[in-house]
Amino acid sequence: MDSKQRWSVEMLLSSAWFEVIAVALLTILVFATSYRPAWWFWSGTSQKSNVPSGEEKHDKKREAVTKVPGPYPLPILGTRWIFSCIGYYKLSKVHDAYKDLNKRYGPLCKEEALWNFPVISVFSRQDIEAILRRNSKYPLRPPQEVISYYRRTRRDRYTNLGLVNEQGQTWHDLRLALTSELTGANTVLGFFPALNIAADSFIELIRRRRTGYEVIGFEELAYKMGLESTCTLILGRHLGFLKPDSSSELATRLAEAVRIHFTASRDAFYGLPLWKLLPTSAYKQLIESEDEIYNIISEIVEATILEKRNDARDESVEAVFQSILKQKSLDICDKKAAIVDFIAAGIHTLGNTLVFLFYLIGRNPDVQAKLYEETYSLAPPGCDLTIDDLRRAKYLRACITESFRMIPTTTCIARILDEPIELSGYHLTTGTTVLLHTWIAGMDEENFKDAGRYLPDRWLTSINPHSPLLVAPFGTGRRICPGKRFVDLALQLILAKIVREFEIIADEELDLQFEFILAPKGPVSLGFRDRS
């Protein structure tokens, strides 16, 4: 085969061309079988107008999950076409797509995954709270299928699917073994002095990167802070990612690999499931990024193990790392994979949250002025803040909670029902996958007064309507993120120290994009003007 023929074959098998070919073949199949789905004649109008009333509404209570309105499905492929080249939503704007689906179809919307398996989006506060209030010993959440598939092929690295993807007793045992120290109050107390040092280094990094008072590409600095603070918590050592002579290339590589991993996961989940037939570009990117993340963090972990053999350290700072290493019930592969997952999860989630938080503070001068007064009163300038100082900072915590409501990194909570439930007049059976859109519900005027305004005071005084259960950036219940206590504390300390040092300025609108989590579209420009 000459080079021209080989180029043609490679081009044919590329993901974009394969998607077009797959859709063309499906279209031929539809015509050949005389199948005519309703969307063939769809004008784009909402199905809300078809909501029954009176006696019909009473009958609706017996409607099955298959009757929930939503985009019209293709045979086998379901509704994933709406995010493909023939659809009308962009993968980078999935968060906006769900806002539109809510407007079109109301409190419940049905999508269909591969083989027309139903996935129900829940937008109503009452329905969301009804599910979140249910107690289950082993809450089920939909696994990330593409990552689970890949990890099953790499038994040399993974003996399980990880905390995010495992279910039942396996998940419970894994969480118990891996997160006892991470979720403990004493661990956070021991880690606090090291976090103070990291926050000071972050302040100096901002000063060095300013042009005048503006930092262009602030998200890169935020990711370095996420990496440094997470590594300090998990590994018990400062890696120097915030220093001028640090391994900035390593931090940049790792942050980029995590970003690609998120976007590849998004493309595999929301796009047409062609990766199951052949390795699409999304699947290749996911494998490459997963390998890059694993290799980089493995080097850091091995260096940490070697260092700790030859040097006595503060055990309170090393608690998480040592607790994982000492677990006799876990294979060394399990231990290393868990550490990799914890660090990778912390980089962008903490980094993106810092961007969103600083942006909202910078856009609201009155809020910032009140926050500065509180943080300035906590301790004299130049002094480290203590845990007790932060306990007194009620307005600081309100600012963070309000930020979670307005721009969370995680826009919904996914669950698999372990028992039947009635939602908005529909009967959802056991095993149904539901997406609880807490962000969209939290921005609804029916659930929060002046929902479009950044009002931290709503968390200090009663302003009705008020629905605090909708603000769940870490999830809820037994499946809650094990890093919640750490992230809460890190955000409080970093924000307090930054506001004491700088006036934050956000002149430009922040554009958001969906990368399986909500992320800022870079480069993000923020101003940091020294306080006199």
XYZ file of C-alpha atoms in Angstrom:
532
model
C 0.000 0.000 0.000
C 1.543 3.339 -1.051
C 1.519 6.472 1.142
C -1.468 7.986 -0.656
C -3.607 4.890 -0.060
C -2.465 4.695 3.570
C -3.378 8.360 4.078
C -6.861 7.673 2.659
C -7.413 4.748 5.008
C -6.256 6.767 8.040
C -8.521 9.622 7.080
C -11.449 7.246 6.628
C -10.927 5.784 10.071
C -10.541 9.103 11.827
C -13.294 9.792 14.324
C -14.888 12.667 12.422
C -15.212 10.708 9.190
C -16.319 7.588 10.995
C -19.100 9.514 12.689
C -20.333 10.833 9.339
C -20.188 7.344 7.789
C -22.023 5.811 10.776
C -24.805 8.399 10.526
C -25.057 7.832 6.749
C -25.359 4.066 7.207
C -27.987 4.557 9.894
C -29.933 6.851 7.577
C -29.846 4.188 4.860
C -31.089 1.641 7.409
C -33.948 3.940 8.391
C -35.063 4.403 4.801
C -34.644 0.702 4.004
C -36.856 -0.343 6.918
C -39.381 2.476 6.396
C -38.781 3.573 9.986
C -39.889 7.174 10.539
C -39.198 8.519 14.047
C -41.228 11.526 15.125
C -38.190 13.827 14.973
C -38.229 13.360 11.183
C -41.052 15.867 11.090
C -40.074 17.814 14.189
C -40.209 21.604 13.945
C -38.317 22.194 17.189
C -41.384 23.112 19.211
C -41.615 22.229 22.865
C -43.593 19.304 24.151
C -44.622 21.400 27.144
C -47.751 22.433 25.290
C -48.895 18.805 25.371
C -48.972 18.629 29.169
C -52.350 17.147 30.098
C -54.826 18.932 32.312
C -57.833 17.936 34.405
C -58.672 14.261 34.133
C -55.745 13.634 31.793
C -53.379 15.006 34.438
C -54.732 12.487 36.926
C -54.063 9.665 34.452
C -50.507 10.933 33.954
C -49.625 9.738 37.445
C -49.559 6.234 36.046
C -47.292 7.140 33.139
C -44.141 5.035 32.788
C -40.617 6.336 32.346
C -40.891 5.729 28.600
C -43.545 8.473 28.446
C -41.299 11.191 29.896
C -40.888 13.861 27.175
C -37.536 14.557 25.580
C -35.586 14.680 22.322
C -36.683 12.024 19.858
C -34.459 8.944 19.810
C -32.787 7.108 16.965
C -32.925 3.321 17.027
C -30.025 1.889 19.027
C -28.121 5.191 19.282
C -30.813 6.902 21.338
C -30.654 10.694 21.690
C -26.875 11.101 21.586
C -27.356 12.492 18.078
C -28.319 15.852 19.601
C -24.642 16.350 20.528
C -23.259 15.022 17.219
C -22.565 16.659 13.872
C -26.259 16.319 12.929
C -27.510 17.667 16.259
C -27.975 21.197 17.511
C -25.964 21.247 20.766
C -22.209 21.637 21.193
C -20.295 19.306 23.476
C -18.454 22.296 24.909
C -21.822 23.812 25.905
C -23.597 20.805 27.421
C -24.472 22.956 30.461
C -26.403 25.328 28.197
C -28.019 22.396 26.384
C -29.642 21.201 29.608
C -31.010 24.680 30.270
C -32.677 24.520 26.862
C -33.972 20.978 27.462
C -35.510 22.177 30.722
C -37.318 25.002 28.884
C -38.541 22.659 26.156
C -39.706 19.701 28.206
C -40.352 20.890 31.739
C -39.402 19.336 35.111
C -38.425 15.945 33.655
C -36.629 15.232 30.385
C -35.758 11.823 28.965
C -32.614 11.165 27.001
C -31.707 7.725 25.704
C -28.227 6.252 25.804
C -26.957 3.385 23.652
C -29.608 0.716 23.025
C -32.196 3.323 24.006
C -31.509 3.013 27.731
C -33.395 5.903 29.431
C -31.572 8.654 31.330
C -33.902 11.072 33.129
C -32.879 14.685 33.780
C -34.597 16.106 36.878
C -34.975 19.897 37.125
C -37.663 20.385 39.772
C -36.564 21.228 43.322
C -39.222 18.975 44.833
C -38.150 16.011 42.703
C -34.439 16.595 43.332
C -34.941 16.823 47.083
C -37.146 13.716 47.092
C -34.253 11.684 45.675
C -31.504 13.297 47.752
C -33.413 12.700 50.987
C -33.529 8.972 50.382
C -31.057 7.012 52.477
C -29.175 4.083 51.040
C -26.317 2.058 52.476
C -24.644 1.774 49.083
C -25.858 4.655 46.866
C -25.493 3.831 43.190
C -24.088 6.288 40.685
C -23.645 5.665 36.958
C -20.054 4.582 36.266
C -18.004 6.330 33.611
C -18.272 3.521 31.113
C -15.311 4.415 28.933
C -12.934 4.745 31.903
C -14.243 1.511 33.422
C -13.636 -0.261 30.119
C -10.087 1.062 29.854
C -9.179 0.175 33.441
C -10.396 -3.381 32.931
C -7.851 -3.675 30.111
C -5.010 -2.492 32.372
C -4.934 -5.022 35.187
C -1.219 -4.294 35.541
C -2.235 -0.920 36.994
C -5.796 -1.235 38.247
C -7.330 -4.089 40.245
C -10.573 -2.119 40.648
C -12.454 0.665 38.864
C -11.775 3.337 41.488
C -14.005 5.121 43.985
C -15.982 6.955 41.310
C -16.933 3.858 39.323
C -17.182 1.026 41.834
C -20.523 0.092 43.380
C -21.979 -1.744 46.365
C -19.817 -3.521 48.923
C -16.667 -3.111 46.808
C -17.146 0.659 46.755
C -17.896 0.748 50.493
C -14.769 -1.242 51.404
C -12.609 0.849 49.096
C -13.911 4.142 50.460
C -13.430 2.972 54.046
C -9.849 1.915 53.359
C -8.831 5.004 51.382
C -10.629 7.990 52.896
C -10.670 7.553 56.679
C -7.758 9.957 57.185
C -8.740 12.251 54.336
C -12.161 12.929 55.853
C -10.930 13.279 59.434
C -10.906 16.628 61.251
C -7.462 15.962 62.789
C -5.943 15.507 59.343
C -7.153 18.937 58.255
C -5.822 20.524 61.466
C -2.408 18.973 60.914
C -2.376 20.098 57.279
C -3.330 23.723 57.997
C 0.203 25.180 58.584
C 1.375 23.667 55.284
C -1.644 25.175 53.538
C -0.719 28.599 54.935
C 2.690 28.260 53.280
C 1.134 27.236 49.963
C -1.272 30.214 50.099
C 1.645 32.613 50.681
C 3.490 31.109 47.702
C 0.348 31.563 45.596
C 0.254 35.258 46.513
C 3.866 35.695 45.448
C 3.183 33.831 42.194
C 0.343 36.248 41.407
C 2.660 39.215 42.075
C 5.296 37.844 39.707
C 2.829 37.097 36.923
C 1.121 40.509 36.917
C 1.445 43.005 34.094
C 0.526 46.193 35.896
C -2.186 44.713 38.067
C -3.575 42.248 35.490
C -2.900 38.526 35.286
C -3.694 37.024 31.885
C -4.255 33.280 31.989
C -5.047 33.222 35.691
C -6.500 29.707 35.361
C -2.942 28.355 34.877
C -1.931 29.766 38.256
C -5.090 28.388 39.844
C -4.292 24.898 38.539
C -0.802 25.120 40.010
C -2.331 26.057 43.345
C -4.715 23.119 43.041
C -1.810 20.779 42.307
C 0.478 22.095 45.049
C -2.160 22.090 47.784
C -3.537 18.677 46.818
C -0.062 17.113 46.707
C 0.730 18.685 50.079
C -2.422 17.126 51.560
C -2.120 13.685 49.965
C 1.669 13.237 49.959
C 2.641 15.374 52.946
C 5.306 17.371 51.104
C 5.645 20.662 49.268
C 6.571 20.025 45.637
C 7.337 23.656 44.809
C 4.980 24.066 41.842
C 4.336 27.672 42.938
C 7.995 28.709 43.103
C 9.703 30.603 40.253
C 12.318 27.869 39.745
C 9.785 25.040 40.121
C 9.064 22.222 37.704
C 6.481 24.407 36.009
C 6.672 22.304 32.859
C 5.634 19.240 34.864
C 2.723 21.126 36.433
C 1.620 22.424 33.023
C 1.833 18.940 31.485
C -0.176 17.432 34.308
C -2.855 20.142 34.255
C -3.198 19.801 30.474
C -3.417 16.007 30.721
C -6.207 16.328 33.302
C -8.057 18.806 31.057
C -7.802 16.457 28.060
C -8.941 13.565 30.247
C -12.075 15.481 31.248
C -12.912 16.559 27.680
C -12.267 13.067 26.270
C -14.562 11.619 28.952
C -17.182 14.200 27.969
C -16.902 13.384 24.253
C -17.122 9.638 24.895
C -20.127 10.012 27.220
C -22.216 12.589 25.364
C -21.128 11.823 21.807
C -22.164 8.900 19.666
C -20.770 5.733 21.327
C -18.545 4.823 18.387
C -15.553 4.143 20.636
C -17.132 0.740 21.344
C -16.628 -0.208 17.694
C -13.149 1.187 17.105
C -10.712 3.512 18.906
C -12.064 6.983 18.154
C -10.051 10.161 18.728
C -11.865 10.681 22.054
C -10.915 7.188 23.231
C -7.302 7.627 22.100
C -7.088 10.966 23.908
C -8.533 9.427 27.058
C -5.967 6.590 27.019
C -3.066 8.944 26.333
C -4.125 11.410 29.037
C -4.802 8.643 31.578
C -1.321 7.236 30.914
C 0.265 10.678 31.152
C -1.473 11.428 34.466
C -0.577 8.026 35.875
C 3.079 8.236 34.811
C 3.668 11.778 36.098
C 2.008 11.238 39.467
C 3.628 7.807 39.825
C 7.046 9.461 39.551
C 6.059 11.932 42.255
C 4.735 9.135 44.480
C 7.876 7.005 44.046
C 10.069 10.008 44.848
C 7.955 10.679 47.947
C 8.273 7.079 49.160
C 12.050 7.203 48.683
C 12.327 10.554 50.456
C 10.310 9.374 53.441
C 12.544 6.348 53.920
C 15.510 8.632 54.469
C 13.926 11.549 56.294
C 11.728 11.841 59.376
C 8.747 14.084 58.731
C 5.763 15.557 60.545
C 3.332 12.648 60.827
C 0.319 14.942 61.068
C 1.050 16.274 57.565
C 1.735 12.815 56.170
C -1.404 11.225 57.635
C -3.261 10.637 54.353
C -0.269 9.221 52.482
C 0.793 6.947 55.319
C -2.744 5.712 55.975
C -3.059 4.604 52.344
C 0.370 2.937 52.287
C -0.326 1.047 55.530
C -3.596 -0.460 54.329
C -2.999 -4.217 54.364
C -6.265 -4.927 52.569
C -5.095 -3.098 49.436
C -2.701 -4.119 46.703
C 0.146 -1.696 45.923
C -1.595 -1.043 42.592
C -4.752 -0.008 44.469
C -2.754 2.350 46.668
C -0.944 4.029 43.813
C -4.094 4.288 41.669
C -5.995 5.889 44.569
C -3.283 8.504 45.121
C -3.243 9.237 41.376
C -7.033 9.673 41.348
C -7.049 11.950 44.419
C -4.361 14.269 43.046
C -5.804 14.376 39.522
C -9.268 15.188 40.902
C -7.956 18.081 42.974
C -6.124 19.997 40.247
C -8.996 21.244 38.101
C -11.825 21.070 40.614
C -10.025 23.322 43.098
C -8.454 25.410 40.331
C -11.728 26.063 38.510
C -13.487 26.877 41.772
C -10.830 29.499 42.568
C -11.372 31.118 39.157
C -15.151 31.227 39.620
C -14.876 32.528 43.190
C -12.394 35.308 42.389
C -14.414 36.316 39.332
C -17.630 36.718 41.341
C -15.833 38.643 44.097
C -14.209 40.904 41.510
C -17.533 41.609 39.781
C -19.226 42.652 43.026
C -17.300 45.529 44.689
C -19.784 45.910 47.558
C -19.398 42.254 48.479
C -15.618 42.536 48.242
C -15.528 45.590 50.496
C -17.554 43.810 53.177
C -15.402 40.691 52.837
C -12.206 42.740 53.175
C -13.456 44.311 56.397
C -14.117 40.886 57.874
C -10.835 39.281 56.790
C -8.798 42.327 57.883
C -10.290 42.045 61.366
C -9.300 38.387 61.750
C -5.567 38.961 62.315
C -2.937 41.689 61.799
C -1.532 42.064 58.252
C 1.293 39.654 57.450
C 0.213 37.128 60.089
C -0.870 33.604 59.308
C -4.542 32.880 59.809
C -5.593 30.122 62.189
C -8.463 27.659 62.167
C -10.108 29.696 64.930
C -9.814 32.846 62.786
C -11.660 31.168 59.946
C -14.376 29.880 62.260
C -15.262 33.520 62.974
C -15.387 34.415 59.266
C -19.092 33.871 58.590
C -19.312 36.231 55.629
C -16.277 34.554 54.039
C -18.032 31.190 54.137
C -21.227 32.768 52.790
C -19.286 34.156 49.800
C -17.964 30.671 49.001
C -21.375 29.018 49.359
C -22.974 31.623 47.107
C -20.215 31.007 44.556
C -21.047 27.290 44.617
C -24.679 28.171 43.899
C -23.956 30.473 40.966
C -21.027 28.731 39.228
C -20.309 25.231 40.552
C -17.739 22.960 38.936
C -20.237 20.087 39.144
C -23.599 21.054 37.705
C -25.576 17.912 38.539
C -25.621 14.789 40.704
C -25.978 11.412 38.984
C -27.716 8.490 40.649
C -29.165 5.080 39.812
C -32.461 4.535 41.617
C -32.349 1.585 44.018
C -36.130 1.686 44.496
C -39.113 3.037 42.517
C -40.245 6.641 42.904
C -42.947 8.992 41.596
C -41.592 12.231 40.117
C -43.785 14.946 38.559
C -46.494 12.369 37.908
C -44.237 9.749 36.298
C -43.341 6.356 37.729
C -39.578 5.739 37.629
C -38.583 2.145 38.221
C -35.625 0.665 40.100
C -32.448 0.898 38.024
C -33.382 4.143 36.266
C -30.492 6.568 35.820
C -31.293 10.124 36.916
C -29.349 13.372 36.559
C -30.283 15.840 39.295
C -29.634 19.310 37.854
C -28.975 21.177 41.078
C -27.294 24.134 39.342
C -30.224 24.870 37.036
C -32.684 24.498 39.925
C -30.478 26.713 42.109
C -30.654 29.507 39.538
C -34.462 29.393 39.420
C -36.373 32.305 40.983
C -38.830 29.825 42.488
C -36.021 28.389 44.622
C -33.856 31.451 45.394
C -34.932 35.086 45.471
C -32.945 37.225 42.997
C -31.317 34.022 41.797
C -29.236 35.820 39.159
C -27.532 38.075 41.728
C -24.473 37.235 43.818
C -25.858 37.738 47.340
C -23.776 36.060 50.093
C -26.095 37.606 52.710
C -28.803 35.110 51.728
C -26.787 32.500 53.658
C -26.688 34.630 56.822
C -30.243 35.969 57.011
C -33.497 34.416 55.907
C -34.345 35.464 52.346
C -37.191 33.381 50.952
C -37.484 31.409 48.793
C -34.342 29.574 49.891
C -33.449 25.954 49.022
C -30.042 25.087 50.518
C -30.194 21.398 49.549
C -29.753 22.448 45.915
C -26.238 23.724 46.627
C -24.335 20.442 46.619
C -21.018 20.960 44.789
C -19.495 17.886 46.456
C -22.508 15.638 46.043
C -24.447 14.477 49.064
C -24.991 11.490 51.318
C -22.598 8.563 51.484
C -21.298 9.329 47.995
C -20.187 12.828 48.981
C -16.712 13.824 47.786
C -14.158 12.697 50.419
C -12.142 15.869 49.799
C -14.964 18.227 50.850
C -13.450 19.204 54.207
C -10.071 19.904 52.600
C -11.497 21.969 49.706
C -13.716 24.010 52.054
C -10.769 24.876 54.256
C -8.419 25.600 51.350
C -10.926 27.961 49.712
C -11.521 29.836 52.969
C -7.826 30.342 53.665
C -6.838 31.235 50.101
C -9.708 33.701 49.628
C -9.102 35.360 53.006
C -5.390 35.829 52.330
C -5.885 37.032 48.750
C -8.536 39.616 49.689
C -6.323 40.914 52.523
C -3.476 41.456 50.030
C -5.273 42.491 46.836
C -8.333 44.178 45.467
C -9.645 41.676 42.912
C -10.805 43.205 39.619
C -12.855 41.343 36.999
C -13.516 43.661 34.068
C -14.113 40.974 31.433
C -17.063 38.598 31.228
C -16.229 35.015 32.085
C -17.057 32.478 29.391
C -17.834 28.944 30.563
C -17.298 25.651 28.794
C -18.212 22.088 29.664
C -15.309 19.672 30.106
C -17.302 16.996 31.985
C -17.014 19.526 34.775
C -17.733 23.223 34.359
C -14.578 25.145 33.465
C -13.587 28.690 32.487
C -12.735 29.265 28.854
C -9.229 30.606 28.926
C -7.296 32.728 28.968
C -8.992 34.302 31.992
C -7.944 37.856 32.834
C -8.226 39.014 36.445
C -6.738 42.046 38.149
C -4.974 42.006 41.528
C -4.273 45.524 42.787
C -2.146 45.832 45.940
C -3.956 47.230 48.947
C -2.270 50.207 50.547
